[in-house]
Short mmCIF file of C-alpha atoms and ligand atoms in Angstrom, two decimals:
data_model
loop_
_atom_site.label_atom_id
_atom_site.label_comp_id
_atom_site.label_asym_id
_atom_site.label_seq_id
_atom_site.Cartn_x
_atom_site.Cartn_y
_atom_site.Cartn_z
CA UNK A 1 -21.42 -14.73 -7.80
CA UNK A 2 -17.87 -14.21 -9.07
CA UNK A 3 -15.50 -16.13 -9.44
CA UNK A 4 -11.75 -15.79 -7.86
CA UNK A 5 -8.71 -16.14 -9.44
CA UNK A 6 -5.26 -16.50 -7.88
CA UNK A 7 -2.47 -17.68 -10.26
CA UNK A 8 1.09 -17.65 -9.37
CA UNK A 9 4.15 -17.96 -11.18
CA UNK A 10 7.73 -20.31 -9.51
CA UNK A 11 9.63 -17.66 -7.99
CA UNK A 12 12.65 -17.34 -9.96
CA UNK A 13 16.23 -17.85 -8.39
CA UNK A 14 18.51 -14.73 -8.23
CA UNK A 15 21.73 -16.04 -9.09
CA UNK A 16 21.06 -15.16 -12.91
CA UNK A 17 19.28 -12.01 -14.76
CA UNK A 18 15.75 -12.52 -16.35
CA UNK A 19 15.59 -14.38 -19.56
CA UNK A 20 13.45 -15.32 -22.01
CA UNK A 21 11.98 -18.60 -19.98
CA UNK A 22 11.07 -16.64 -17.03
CA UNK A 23 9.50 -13.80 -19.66
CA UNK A 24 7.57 -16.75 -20.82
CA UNK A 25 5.60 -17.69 -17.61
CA UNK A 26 5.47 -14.69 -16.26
CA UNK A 27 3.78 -13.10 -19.53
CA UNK A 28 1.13 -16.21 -19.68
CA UNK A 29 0.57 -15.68 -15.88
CA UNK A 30 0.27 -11.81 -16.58
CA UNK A 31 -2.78 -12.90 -19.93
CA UNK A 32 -4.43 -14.99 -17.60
CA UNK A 33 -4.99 -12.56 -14.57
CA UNK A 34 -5.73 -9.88 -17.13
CA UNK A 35 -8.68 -11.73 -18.88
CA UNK A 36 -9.58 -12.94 -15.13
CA UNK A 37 -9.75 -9.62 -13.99
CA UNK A 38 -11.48 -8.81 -17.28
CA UNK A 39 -14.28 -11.44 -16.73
CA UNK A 40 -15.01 -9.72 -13.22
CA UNK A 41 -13.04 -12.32 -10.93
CA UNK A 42 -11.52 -11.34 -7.93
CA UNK A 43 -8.06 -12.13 -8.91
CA UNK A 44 -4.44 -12.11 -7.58
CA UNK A 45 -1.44 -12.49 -9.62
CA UNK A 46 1.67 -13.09 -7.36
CA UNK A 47 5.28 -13.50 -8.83
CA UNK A 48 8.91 -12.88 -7.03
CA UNK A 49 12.26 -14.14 -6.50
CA UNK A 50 13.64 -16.64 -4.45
CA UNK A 51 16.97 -15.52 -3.22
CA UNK A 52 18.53 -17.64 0.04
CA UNK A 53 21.28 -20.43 -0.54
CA UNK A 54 24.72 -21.21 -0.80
CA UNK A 55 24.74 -20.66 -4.66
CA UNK A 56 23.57 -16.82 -4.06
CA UNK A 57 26.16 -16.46 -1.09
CA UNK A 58 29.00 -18.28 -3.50
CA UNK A 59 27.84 -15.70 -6.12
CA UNK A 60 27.38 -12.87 -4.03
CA UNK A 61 31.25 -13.21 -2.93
CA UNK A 62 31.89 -13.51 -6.28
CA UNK A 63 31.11 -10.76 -6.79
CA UNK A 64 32.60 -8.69 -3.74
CA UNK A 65 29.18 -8.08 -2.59
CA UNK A 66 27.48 -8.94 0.51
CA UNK A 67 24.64 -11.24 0.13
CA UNK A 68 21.56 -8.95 0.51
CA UNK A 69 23.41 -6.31 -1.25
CA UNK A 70 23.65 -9.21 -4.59
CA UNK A 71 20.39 -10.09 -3.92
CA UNK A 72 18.47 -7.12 -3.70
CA UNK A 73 20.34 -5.76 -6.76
CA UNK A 74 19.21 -9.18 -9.07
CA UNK A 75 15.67 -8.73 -7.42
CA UNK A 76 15.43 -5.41 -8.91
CA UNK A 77 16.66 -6.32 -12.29
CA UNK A 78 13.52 -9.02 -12.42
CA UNK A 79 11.35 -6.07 -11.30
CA UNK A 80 12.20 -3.30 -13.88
CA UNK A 81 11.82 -6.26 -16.66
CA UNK A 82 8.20 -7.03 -15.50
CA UNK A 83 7.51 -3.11 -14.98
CA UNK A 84 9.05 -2.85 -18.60
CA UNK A 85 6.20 -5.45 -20.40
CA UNK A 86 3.31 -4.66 -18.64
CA UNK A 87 2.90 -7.28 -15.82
CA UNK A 88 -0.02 -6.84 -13.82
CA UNK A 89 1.04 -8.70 -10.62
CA UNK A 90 -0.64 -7.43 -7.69
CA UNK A 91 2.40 -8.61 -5.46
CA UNK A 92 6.05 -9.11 -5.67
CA UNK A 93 7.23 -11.84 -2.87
CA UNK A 94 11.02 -11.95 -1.99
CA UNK A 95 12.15 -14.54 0.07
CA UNK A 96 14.28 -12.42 2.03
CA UNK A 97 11.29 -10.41 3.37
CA UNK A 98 11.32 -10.08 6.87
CA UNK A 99 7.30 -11.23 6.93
CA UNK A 100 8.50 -13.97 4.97
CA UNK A 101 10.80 -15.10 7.13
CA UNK A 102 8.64 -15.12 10.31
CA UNK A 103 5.97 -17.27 8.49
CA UNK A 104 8.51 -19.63 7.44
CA UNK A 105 9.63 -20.45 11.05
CA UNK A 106 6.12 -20.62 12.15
CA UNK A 107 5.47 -23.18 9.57
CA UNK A 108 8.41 -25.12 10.40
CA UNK A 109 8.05 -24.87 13.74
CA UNK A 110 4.30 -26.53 13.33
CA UNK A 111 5.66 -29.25 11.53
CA UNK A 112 8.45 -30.19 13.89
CA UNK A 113 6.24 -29.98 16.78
CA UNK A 114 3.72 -32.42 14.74
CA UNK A 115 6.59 -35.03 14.65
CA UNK A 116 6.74 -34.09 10.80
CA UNK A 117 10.14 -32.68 10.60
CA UNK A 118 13.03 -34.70 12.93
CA UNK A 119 16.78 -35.18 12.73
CA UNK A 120 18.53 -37.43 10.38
CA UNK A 121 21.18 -37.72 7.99
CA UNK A 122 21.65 -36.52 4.58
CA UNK A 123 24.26 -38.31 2.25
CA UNK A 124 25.50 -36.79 -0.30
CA UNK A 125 28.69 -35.58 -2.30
CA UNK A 126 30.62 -32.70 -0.58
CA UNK A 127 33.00 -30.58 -1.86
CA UNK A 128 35.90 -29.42 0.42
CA UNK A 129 36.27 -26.45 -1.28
CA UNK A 130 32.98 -25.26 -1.40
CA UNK A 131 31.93 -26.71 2.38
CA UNK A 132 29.07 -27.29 0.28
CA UNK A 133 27.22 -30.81 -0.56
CA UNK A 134 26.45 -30.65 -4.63
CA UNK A 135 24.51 -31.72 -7.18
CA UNK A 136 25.43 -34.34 -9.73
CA UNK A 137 24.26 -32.15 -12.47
CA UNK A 138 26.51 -29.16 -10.81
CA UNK A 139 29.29 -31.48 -11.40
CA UNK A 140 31.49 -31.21 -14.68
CA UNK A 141 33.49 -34.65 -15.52
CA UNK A 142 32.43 -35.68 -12.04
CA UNK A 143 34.28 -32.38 -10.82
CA UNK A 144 33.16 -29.60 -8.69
CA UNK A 145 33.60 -26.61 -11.54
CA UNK A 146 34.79 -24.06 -9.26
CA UNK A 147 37.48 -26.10 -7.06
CA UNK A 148 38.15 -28.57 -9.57
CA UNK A 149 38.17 -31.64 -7.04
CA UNK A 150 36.06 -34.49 -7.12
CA UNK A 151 33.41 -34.31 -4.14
CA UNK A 152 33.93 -36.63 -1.65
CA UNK A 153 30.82 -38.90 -0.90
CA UNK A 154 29.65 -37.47 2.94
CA UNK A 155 27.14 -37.91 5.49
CA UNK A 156 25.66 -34.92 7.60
CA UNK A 157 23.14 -34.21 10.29
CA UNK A 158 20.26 -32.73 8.79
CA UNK A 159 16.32 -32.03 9.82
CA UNK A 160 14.01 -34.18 7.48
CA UNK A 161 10.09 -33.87 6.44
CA UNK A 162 8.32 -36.89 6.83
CA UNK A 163 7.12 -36.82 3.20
CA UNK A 164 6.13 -40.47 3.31
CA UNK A 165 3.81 -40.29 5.00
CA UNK A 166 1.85 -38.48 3.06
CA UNK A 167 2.38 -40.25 -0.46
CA UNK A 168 -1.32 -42.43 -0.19
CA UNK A 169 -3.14 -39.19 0.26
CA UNK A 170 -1.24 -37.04 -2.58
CA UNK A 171 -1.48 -39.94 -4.86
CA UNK A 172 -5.43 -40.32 -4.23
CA UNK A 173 -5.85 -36.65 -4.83
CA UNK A 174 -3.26 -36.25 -7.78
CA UNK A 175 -5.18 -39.34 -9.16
CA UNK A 176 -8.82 -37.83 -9.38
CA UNK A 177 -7.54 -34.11 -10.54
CA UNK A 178 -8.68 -33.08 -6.83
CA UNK A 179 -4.85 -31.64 -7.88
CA UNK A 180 -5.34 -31.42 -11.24
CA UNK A 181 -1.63 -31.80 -13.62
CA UNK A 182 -2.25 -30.53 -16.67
CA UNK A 183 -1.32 -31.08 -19.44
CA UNK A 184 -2.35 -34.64 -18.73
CA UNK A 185 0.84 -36.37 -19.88
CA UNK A 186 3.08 -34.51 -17.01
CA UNK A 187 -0.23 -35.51 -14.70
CA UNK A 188 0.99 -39.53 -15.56
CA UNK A 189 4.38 -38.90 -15.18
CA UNK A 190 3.74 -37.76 -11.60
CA UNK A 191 2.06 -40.79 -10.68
CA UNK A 192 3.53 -43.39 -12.31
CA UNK A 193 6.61 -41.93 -10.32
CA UNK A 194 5.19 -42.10 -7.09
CA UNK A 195 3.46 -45.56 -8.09
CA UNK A 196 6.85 -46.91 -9.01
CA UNK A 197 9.27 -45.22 -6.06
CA UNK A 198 7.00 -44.25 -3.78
CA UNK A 199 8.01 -40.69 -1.87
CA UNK A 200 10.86 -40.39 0.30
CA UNK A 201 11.67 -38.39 3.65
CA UNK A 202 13.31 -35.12 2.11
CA UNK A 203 15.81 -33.23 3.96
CA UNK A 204 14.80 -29.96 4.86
CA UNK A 205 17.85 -28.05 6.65
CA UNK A 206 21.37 -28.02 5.70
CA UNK A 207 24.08 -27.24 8.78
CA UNK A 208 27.07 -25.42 7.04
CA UNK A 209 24.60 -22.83 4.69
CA UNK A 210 24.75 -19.37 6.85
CA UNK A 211 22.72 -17.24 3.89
CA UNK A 212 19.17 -19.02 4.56
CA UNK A 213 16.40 -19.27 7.49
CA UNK A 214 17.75 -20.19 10.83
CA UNK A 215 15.60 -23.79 12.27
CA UNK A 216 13.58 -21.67 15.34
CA UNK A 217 14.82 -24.61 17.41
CA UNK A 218 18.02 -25.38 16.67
CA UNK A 219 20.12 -22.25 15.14
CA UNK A 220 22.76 -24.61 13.40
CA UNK A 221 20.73 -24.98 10.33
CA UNK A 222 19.39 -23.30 7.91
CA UNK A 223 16.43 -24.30 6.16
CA UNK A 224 16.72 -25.68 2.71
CA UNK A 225 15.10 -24.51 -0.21
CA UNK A 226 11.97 -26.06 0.15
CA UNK A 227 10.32 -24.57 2.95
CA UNK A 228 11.73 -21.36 2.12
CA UNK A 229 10.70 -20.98 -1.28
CA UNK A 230 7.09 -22.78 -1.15
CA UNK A 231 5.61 -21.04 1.78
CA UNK A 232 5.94 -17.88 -0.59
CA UNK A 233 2.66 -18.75 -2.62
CA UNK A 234 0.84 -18.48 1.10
CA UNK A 235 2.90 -15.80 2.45
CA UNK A 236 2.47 -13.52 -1.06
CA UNK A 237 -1.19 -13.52 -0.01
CA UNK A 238 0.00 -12.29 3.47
CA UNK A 239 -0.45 -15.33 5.60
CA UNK A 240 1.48 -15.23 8.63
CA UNK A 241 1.93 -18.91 9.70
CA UNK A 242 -0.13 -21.68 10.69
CA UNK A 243 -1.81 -19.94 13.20
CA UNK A 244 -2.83 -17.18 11.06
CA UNK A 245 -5.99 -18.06 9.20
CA UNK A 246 -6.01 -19.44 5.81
CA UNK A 247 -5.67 -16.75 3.32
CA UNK A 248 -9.05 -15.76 1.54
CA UNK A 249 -7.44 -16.07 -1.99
CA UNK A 250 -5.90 -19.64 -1.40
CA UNK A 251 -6.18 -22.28 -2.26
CA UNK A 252 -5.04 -21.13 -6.03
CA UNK A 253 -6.56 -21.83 -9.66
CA UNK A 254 -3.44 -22.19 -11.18
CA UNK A 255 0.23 -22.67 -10.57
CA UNK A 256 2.22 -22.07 -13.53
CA UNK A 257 5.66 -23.38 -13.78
CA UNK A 258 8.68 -25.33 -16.27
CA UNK A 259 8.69 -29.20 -15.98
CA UNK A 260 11.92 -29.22 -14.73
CA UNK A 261 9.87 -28.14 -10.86
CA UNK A 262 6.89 -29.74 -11.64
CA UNK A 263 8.07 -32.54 -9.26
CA UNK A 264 9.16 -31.35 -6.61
CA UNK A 265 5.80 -28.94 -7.03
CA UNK A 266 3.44 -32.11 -7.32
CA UNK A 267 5.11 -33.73 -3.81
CA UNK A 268 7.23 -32.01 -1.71
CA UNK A 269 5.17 -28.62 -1.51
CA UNK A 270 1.57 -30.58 -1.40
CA UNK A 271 3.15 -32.83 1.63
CA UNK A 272 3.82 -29.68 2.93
CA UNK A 273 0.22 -28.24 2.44
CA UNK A 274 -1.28 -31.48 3.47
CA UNK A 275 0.91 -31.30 6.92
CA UNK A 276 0.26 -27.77 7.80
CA UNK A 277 -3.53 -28.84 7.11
CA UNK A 278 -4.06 -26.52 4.16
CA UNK A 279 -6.08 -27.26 1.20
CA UNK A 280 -4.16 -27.82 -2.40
CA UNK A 281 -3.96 -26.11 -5.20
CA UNK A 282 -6.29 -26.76 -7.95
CA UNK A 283 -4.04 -26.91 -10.79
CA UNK A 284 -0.35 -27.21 -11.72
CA UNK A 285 0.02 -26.24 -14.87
CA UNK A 286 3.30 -27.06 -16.83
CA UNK A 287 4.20 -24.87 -19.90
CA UNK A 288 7.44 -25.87 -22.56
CA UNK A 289 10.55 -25.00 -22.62
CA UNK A 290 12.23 -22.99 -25.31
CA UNK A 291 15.02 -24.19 -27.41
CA UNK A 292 16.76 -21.11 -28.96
CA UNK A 293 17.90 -22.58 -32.79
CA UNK A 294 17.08 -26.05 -31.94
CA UNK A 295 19.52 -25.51 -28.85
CA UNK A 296 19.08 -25.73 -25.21
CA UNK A 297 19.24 -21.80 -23.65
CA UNK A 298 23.00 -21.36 -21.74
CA UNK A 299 25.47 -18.79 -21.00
CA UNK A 300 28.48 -20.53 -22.63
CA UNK A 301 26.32 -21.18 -25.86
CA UNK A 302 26.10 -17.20 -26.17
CA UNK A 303 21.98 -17.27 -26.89
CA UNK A 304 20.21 -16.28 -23.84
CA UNK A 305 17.65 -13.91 -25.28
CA UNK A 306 16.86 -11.04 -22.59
CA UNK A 307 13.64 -9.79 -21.99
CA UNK A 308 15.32 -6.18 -23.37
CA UNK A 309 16.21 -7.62 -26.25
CA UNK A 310 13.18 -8.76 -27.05
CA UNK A 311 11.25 -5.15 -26.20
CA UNK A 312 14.10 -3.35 -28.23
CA UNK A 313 13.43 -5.10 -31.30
CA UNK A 314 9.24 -5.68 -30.89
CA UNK A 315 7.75 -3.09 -28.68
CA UNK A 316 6.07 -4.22 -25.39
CA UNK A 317 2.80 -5.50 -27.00
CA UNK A 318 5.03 -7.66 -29.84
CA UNK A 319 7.35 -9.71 -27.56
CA UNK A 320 3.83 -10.33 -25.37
CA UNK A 321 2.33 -11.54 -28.71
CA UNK A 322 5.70 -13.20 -29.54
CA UNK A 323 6.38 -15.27 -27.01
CA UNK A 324 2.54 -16.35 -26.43
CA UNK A 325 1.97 -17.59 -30.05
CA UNK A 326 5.27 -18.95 -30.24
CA UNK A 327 4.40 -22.69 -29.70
CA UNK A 328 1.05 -24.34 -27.80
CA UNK A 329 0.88 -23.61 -24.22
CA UNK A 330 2.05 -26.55 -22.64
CA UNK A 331 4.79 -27.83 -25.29
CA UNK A 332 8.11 -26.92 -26.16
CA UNK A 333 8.81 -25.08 -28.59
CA UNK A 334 11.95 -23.92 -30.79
CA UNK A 335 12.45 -19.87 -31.25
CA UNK A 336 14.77 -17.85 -33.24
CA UNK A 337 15.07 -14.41 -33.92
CA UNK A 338 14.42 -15.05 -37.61
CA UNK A 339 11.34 -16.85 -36.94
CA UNK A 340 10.13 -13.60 -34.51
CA UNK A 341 11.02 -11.27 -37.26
CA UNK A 342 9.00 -13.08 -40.04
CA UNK A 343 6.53 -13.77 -37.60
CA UNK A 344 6.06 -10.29 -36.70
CA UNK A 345 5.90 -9.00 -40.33
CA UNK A 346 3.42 -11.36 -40.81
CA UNK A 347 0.76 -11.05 -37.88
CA UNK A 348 1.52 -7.73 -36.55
CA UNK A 349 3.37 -5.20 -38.73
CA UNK A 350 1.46 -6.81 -42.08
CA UNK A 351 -1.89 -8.15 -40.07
CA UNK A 352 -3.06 -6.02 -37.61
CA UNK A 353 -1.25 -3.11 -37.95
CA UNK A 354 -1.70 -3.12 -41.57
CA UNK A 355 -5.14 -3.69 -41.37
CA UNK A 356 -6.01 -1.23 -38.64
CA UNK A 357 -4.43 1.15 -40.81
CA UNK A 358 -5.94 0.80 -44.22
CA UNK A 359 -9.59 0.86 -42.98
CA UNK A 360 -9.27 3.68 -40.72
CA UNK A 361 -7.16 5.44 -44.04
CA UNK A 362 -10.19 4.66 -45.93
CA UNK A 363 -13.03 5.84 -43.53
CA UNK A 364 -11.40 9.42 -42.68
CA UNK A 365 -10.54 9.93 -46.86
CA UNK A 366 -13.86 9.14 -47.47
CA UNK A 367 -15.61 10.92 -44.23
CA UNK A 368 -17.13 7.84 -43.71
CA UNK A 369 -19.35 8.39 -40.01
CA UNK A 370 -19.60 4.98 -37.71
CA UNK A 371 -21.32 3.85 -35.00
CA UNK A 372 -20.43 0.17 -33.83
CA UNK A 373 -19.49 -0.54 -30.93
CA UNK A 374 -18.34 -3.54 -28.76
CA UNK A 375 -20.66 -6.46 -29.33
CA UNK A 376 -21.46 -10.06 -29.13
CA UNK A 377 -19.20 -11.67 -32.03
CA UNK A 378 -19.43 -15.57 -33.10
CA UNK A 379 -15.76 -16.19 -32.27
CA UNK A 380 -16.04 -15.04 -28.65
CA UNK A 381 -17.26 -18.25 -27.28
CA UNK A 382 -14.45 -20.33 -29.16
CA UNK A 383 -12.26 -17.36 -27.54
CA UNK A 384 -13.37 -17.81 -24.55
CA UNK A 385 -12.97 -21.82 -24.23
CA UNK A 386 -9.57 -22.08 -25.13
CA UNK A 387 -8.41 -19.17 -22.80
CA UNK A 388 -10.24 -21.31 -20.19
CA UNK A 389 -8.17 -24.24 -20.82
CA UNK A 390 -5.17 -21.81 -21.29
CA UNK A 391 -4.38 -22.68 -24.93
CA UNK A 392 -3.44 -19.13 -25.09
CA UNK A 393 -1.87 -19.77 -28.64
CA UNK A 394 -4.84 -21.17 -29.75
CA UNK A 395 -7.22 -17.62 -28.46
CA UNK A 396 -5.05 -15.83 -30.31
CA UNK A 397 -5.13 -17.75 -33.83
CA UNK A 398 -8.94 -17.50 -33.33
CA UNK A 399 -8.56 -14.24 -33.23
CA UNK A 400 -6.07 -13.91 -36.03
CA UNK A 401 -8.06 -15.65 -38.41
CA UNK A 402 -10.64 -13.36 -37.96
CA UNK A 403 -8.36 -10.55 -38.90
CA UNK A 404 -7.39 -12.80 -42.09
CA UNK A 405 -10.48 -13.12 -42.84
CA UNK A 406 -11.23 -9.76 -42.93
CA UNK A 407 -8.50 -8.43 -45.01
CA UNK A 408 -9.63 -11.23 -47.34
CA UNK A 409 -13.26 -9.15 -47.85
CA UNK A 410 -10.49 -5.84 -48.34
CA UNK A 411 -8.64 -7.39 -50.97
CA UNK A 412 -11.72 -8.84 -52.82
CA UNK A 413 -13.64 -6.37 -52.79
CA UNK A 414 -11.22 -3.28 -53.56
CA UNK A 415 -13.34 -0.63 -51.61
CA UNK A 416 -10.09 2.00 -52.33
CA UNK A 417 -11.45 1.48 -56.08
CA UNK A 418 -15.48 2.49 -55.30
CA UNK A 419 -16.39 5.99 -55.72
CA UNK A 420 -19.48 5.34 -53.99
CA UNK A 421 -19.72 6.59 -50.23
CA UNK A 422 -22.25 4.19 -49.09
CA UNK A 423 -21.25 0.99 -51.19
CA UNK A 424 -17.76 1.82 -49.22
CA UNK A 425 -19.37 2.02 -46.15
CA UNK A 426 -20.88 -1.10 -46.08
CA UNK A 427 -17.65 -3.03 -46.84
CA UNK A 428 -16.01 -0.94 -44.19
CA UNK A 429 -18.56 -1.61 -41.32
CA UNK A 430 -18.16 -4.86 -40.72
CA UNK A 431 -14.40 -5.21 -41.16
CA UNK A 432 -14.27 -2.29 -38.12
CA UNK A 433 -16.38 -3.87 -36.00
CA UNK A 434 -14.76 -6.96 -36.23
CA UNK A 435 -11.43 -5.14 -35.53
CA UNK A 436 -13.40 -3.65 -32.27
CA UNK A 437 -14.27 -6.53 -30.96
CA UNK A 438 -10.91 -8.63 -31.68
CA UNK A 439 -8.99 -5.84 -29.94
CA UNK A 440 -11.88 -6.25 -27.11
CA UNK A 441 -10.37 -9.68 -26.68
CA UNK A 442 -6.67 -8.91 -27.16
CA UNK A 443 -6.82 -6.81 -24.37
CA UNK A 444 -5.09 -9.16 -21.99
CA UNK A 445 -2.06 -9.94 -24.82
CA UNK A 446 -1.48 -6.31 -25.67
CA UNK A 447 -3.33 -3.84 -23.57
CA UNK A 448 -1.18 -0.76 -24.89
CA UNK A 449 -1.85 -1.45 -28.43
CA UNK A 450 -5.67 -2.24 -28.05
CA UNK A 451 -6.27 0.19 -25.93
CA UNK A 452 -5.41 3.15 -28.54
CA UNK A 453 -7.31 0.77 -31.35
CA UNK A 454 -10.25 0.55 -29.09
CA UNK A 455 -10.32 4.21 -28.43
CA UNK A 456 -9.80 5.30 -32.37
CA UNK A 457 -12.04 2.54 -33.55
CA UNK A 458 -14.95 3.60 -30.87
CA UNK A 459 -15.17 7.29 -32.37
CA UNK A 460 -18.16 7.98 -34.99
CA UNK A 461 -15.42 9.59 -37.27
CA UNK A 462 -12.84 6.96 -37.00
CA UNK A 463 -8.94 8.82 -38.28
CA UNK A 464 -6.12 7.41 -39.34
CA UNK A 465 -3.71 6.79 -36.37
CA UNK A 466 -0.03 6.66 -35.56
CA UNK A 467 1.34 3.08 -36.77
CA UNK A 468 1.29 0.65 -34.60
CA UNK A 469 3.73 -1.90 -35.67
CA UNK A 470 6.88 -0.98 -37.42
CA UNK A 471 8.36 -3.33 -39.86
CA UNK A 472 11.71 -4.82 -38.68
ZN1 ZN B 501 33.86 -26.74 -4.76
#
């Protein structure tokens, strides 16, 4: 039997244009369902936005829009970047969907009616200006940025999930990897947190937020983000509410998201699971963060790096490879455009590209007939394990150093300088059929590319093609 698949990436939050973070996970979510789908699983790749709030309605005025006018406008921009590099997803969830909405309710409603969800107070700092409680970290010297007042320390009504009550259970099942936290040091930060302070009641509603989901029993508040963005990893897969049946394709294999909501992730939303009765997800896993020139990623520093930048200057298939070998799955790592330039020289304009060119230069000057075709190679299995524990950087250096390996055997043995058709031939065989089967299993990094080196490298009379990687 077949395995399935479902992978999902956060839902990103419309108040700012796609970078290179969210091209990140969304590329690595993308690989994974790919080579799933490749395997024969039944998979389902779900991505989207998350667009309700008080930010998006402060940002929407800024911007003399209405709110679902901003919103729907940012939602498309994420769209035409994923349509741009390839991504596979087999749904888009916005939080504004009229599906998603009713589900939302319905779940909320089940969890008031459980004695889950009941009114409290939230205390917090609340700007005047902004009728708005914020952040500490929105604050700048202790001031809100936009009214330039210090908040004023308030209390409001507000409806709160009973999250406490569910900390034993989460911790037992974060614990034993029932929800597995990989990698495993983000896995002991999560419980050595709740260990140490426990899990709190979390407010779920805010009263003065109009652009969010009206409570369906008390029309004052809105809910906050939580419910609203959650539920969309169970309503992507079309679930309807807690009455509806469980959806076929949950509980998912992987959740792949930025440290900075792997908290929230590993107790708010599996409370939530655990009090509608749904199972959990098998895996959270938490990829680095890029630091752009050994600095953090920010409007005001002037390096946010686009996901159109990125395609302008690499193609499609050489961002994907980019970004994926850019530092091990699961770390942080530092990028700069110098380091992408040298390291696509190096890899794909001087590697593969080069390589793919010289042998299928040599085999049409020297009418050189093939026949290899996709087979059972000795790297495959070392492949194959580290795409399973998504060290995607690592597949792909097993894969390069095959490549290496074989332009080693080109240089050394100088088939350009043989007169000999058949002495040529048998330095060429190999090296092709080790480029057929590398591109076999590069098909979920860069299915554009390998698809044309698959096709030219699977004919008997194998021709030089069109260059596939352009120097920069
Ligand atoms: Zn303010």
């Amino acid at each position: 039997m077949k395995n399935k698949f479902y992978i999902t990436t956060p839902i990103y939050y419309v108040n700012a244009s796609p970078h290179i973070g969210h091209t990140y996970t969304t590329v690595a979510a993308d690989v994974l369902a790919r080579y799933h789908r490749q395997l024969g699983d039944k998979t389902f790749f779900l991505t989207g936005t998350d667009e309700h709030g008080a930010k998006i309605a402060a940002k929407a005025s800024e911007a003399g829009q209405e709110p679902q006018q901003f919103v729907d406008l940012t939602a498309q921009e994420f769209q035409s970047a994923w349509k741009s590099l390839n991504i596979s997803h087999d749904n888009f969830i916005r939080t504004t969907d009229p599906e998603h909405i009713k589900a939302v309710q319905a779940a909320l409603r089940f969890m008031y009616e459980k004695g889950d969800i009941y009114l409290g107070n939230y205390a917090g700092l609340y700007c005047r200006g902004c009728e708005q409680f914020k952040n500490e970290k929105d604050l700048v010297n202790g001031l809100c940025p936009d009214h330039k007042i210090a908040p004023e320390q308030m209390s409001e009504e507000t409806y709160l999930f009973k999250m406490s009550k569910y900390a034993r259970e989460l911790l037992v099942k974060i614990r034993n990897d029932e929800i597995k936290i990989r990698p495993e040091g983000r896995k002991n930060e999560v419980v050595s947190f709740i260990e140490k302070e426990g899990l709190q009641d979390v407010s779920f509603s805010r009263k003065n937020v109009k652009w969010g989901i009206p409570l369906p029993w008390d029309s004052s508040h809105t809910s906050y983000v939580w419910a609203d963005a959650f539920l969309n990893y169970l309503t992507g897969l079309g679930w309807q509410g807690p009455k509806d049946k469980c959806p076929e394709m949950w509980p998912a294999e992987v959740q792949l998201m930025s440290k900075d909501i792997l908290r929230v992730h590993a107790t708010i939303w599996q409370a939530m699971l655990l009090s509608l009765g749904l199972p959990t997800p098998k895996e959270l896993f938490i990829h680095g963060f890029f630091l752009v020139d050994g600095q953090k990623m920010g409007k005001s520093l002037g390096n946010v790096i686009a996901p159109q930048d990125l395609i302008t200057r690499y193609g499609v298939d050489g961002t994907r490879y980019l970004l994926m070998s850019a530092t091990a799955f699961g770390s942080d790592g530092d990028v700069s455009w110098q380091k992408f330039d040298d390291k696509y020289n190096a890899d794909l304009a001087n590697g593969l590209g080069n390589l793919v060119a010289r042998v299928s230069n040599l085999l049409e000057k020297n009418n050189i007939t093939l026949n290899i075709k996709i087979s059972a190679s000795d790297f495959k299995k070392d492949y194959a394990a580290a795409m399973q524990e998504l060290k995607l950087d690592r597949a792909l250096e097993i894969l390069w150093q095959v490549l290496r390996r074989a332009d080693e055997t080109l240089s050394a043995r100088k088939p350009w300088e043989l007169a000999d058709k058949e002495e040529i031939k048998k330095i060429l065989e190999p090296v092709a059929q080790d480029i057929l089967n590398v591109a076999e299993l590069l098909q979920p990094f860069m299915p554009e590319t390998v698809a044309k080196v698959i096709k030219q490298f699977s004919e008997p009379k194998i021709k030089k093609g069109e260059g596939l990687f352009p120097r920069v």
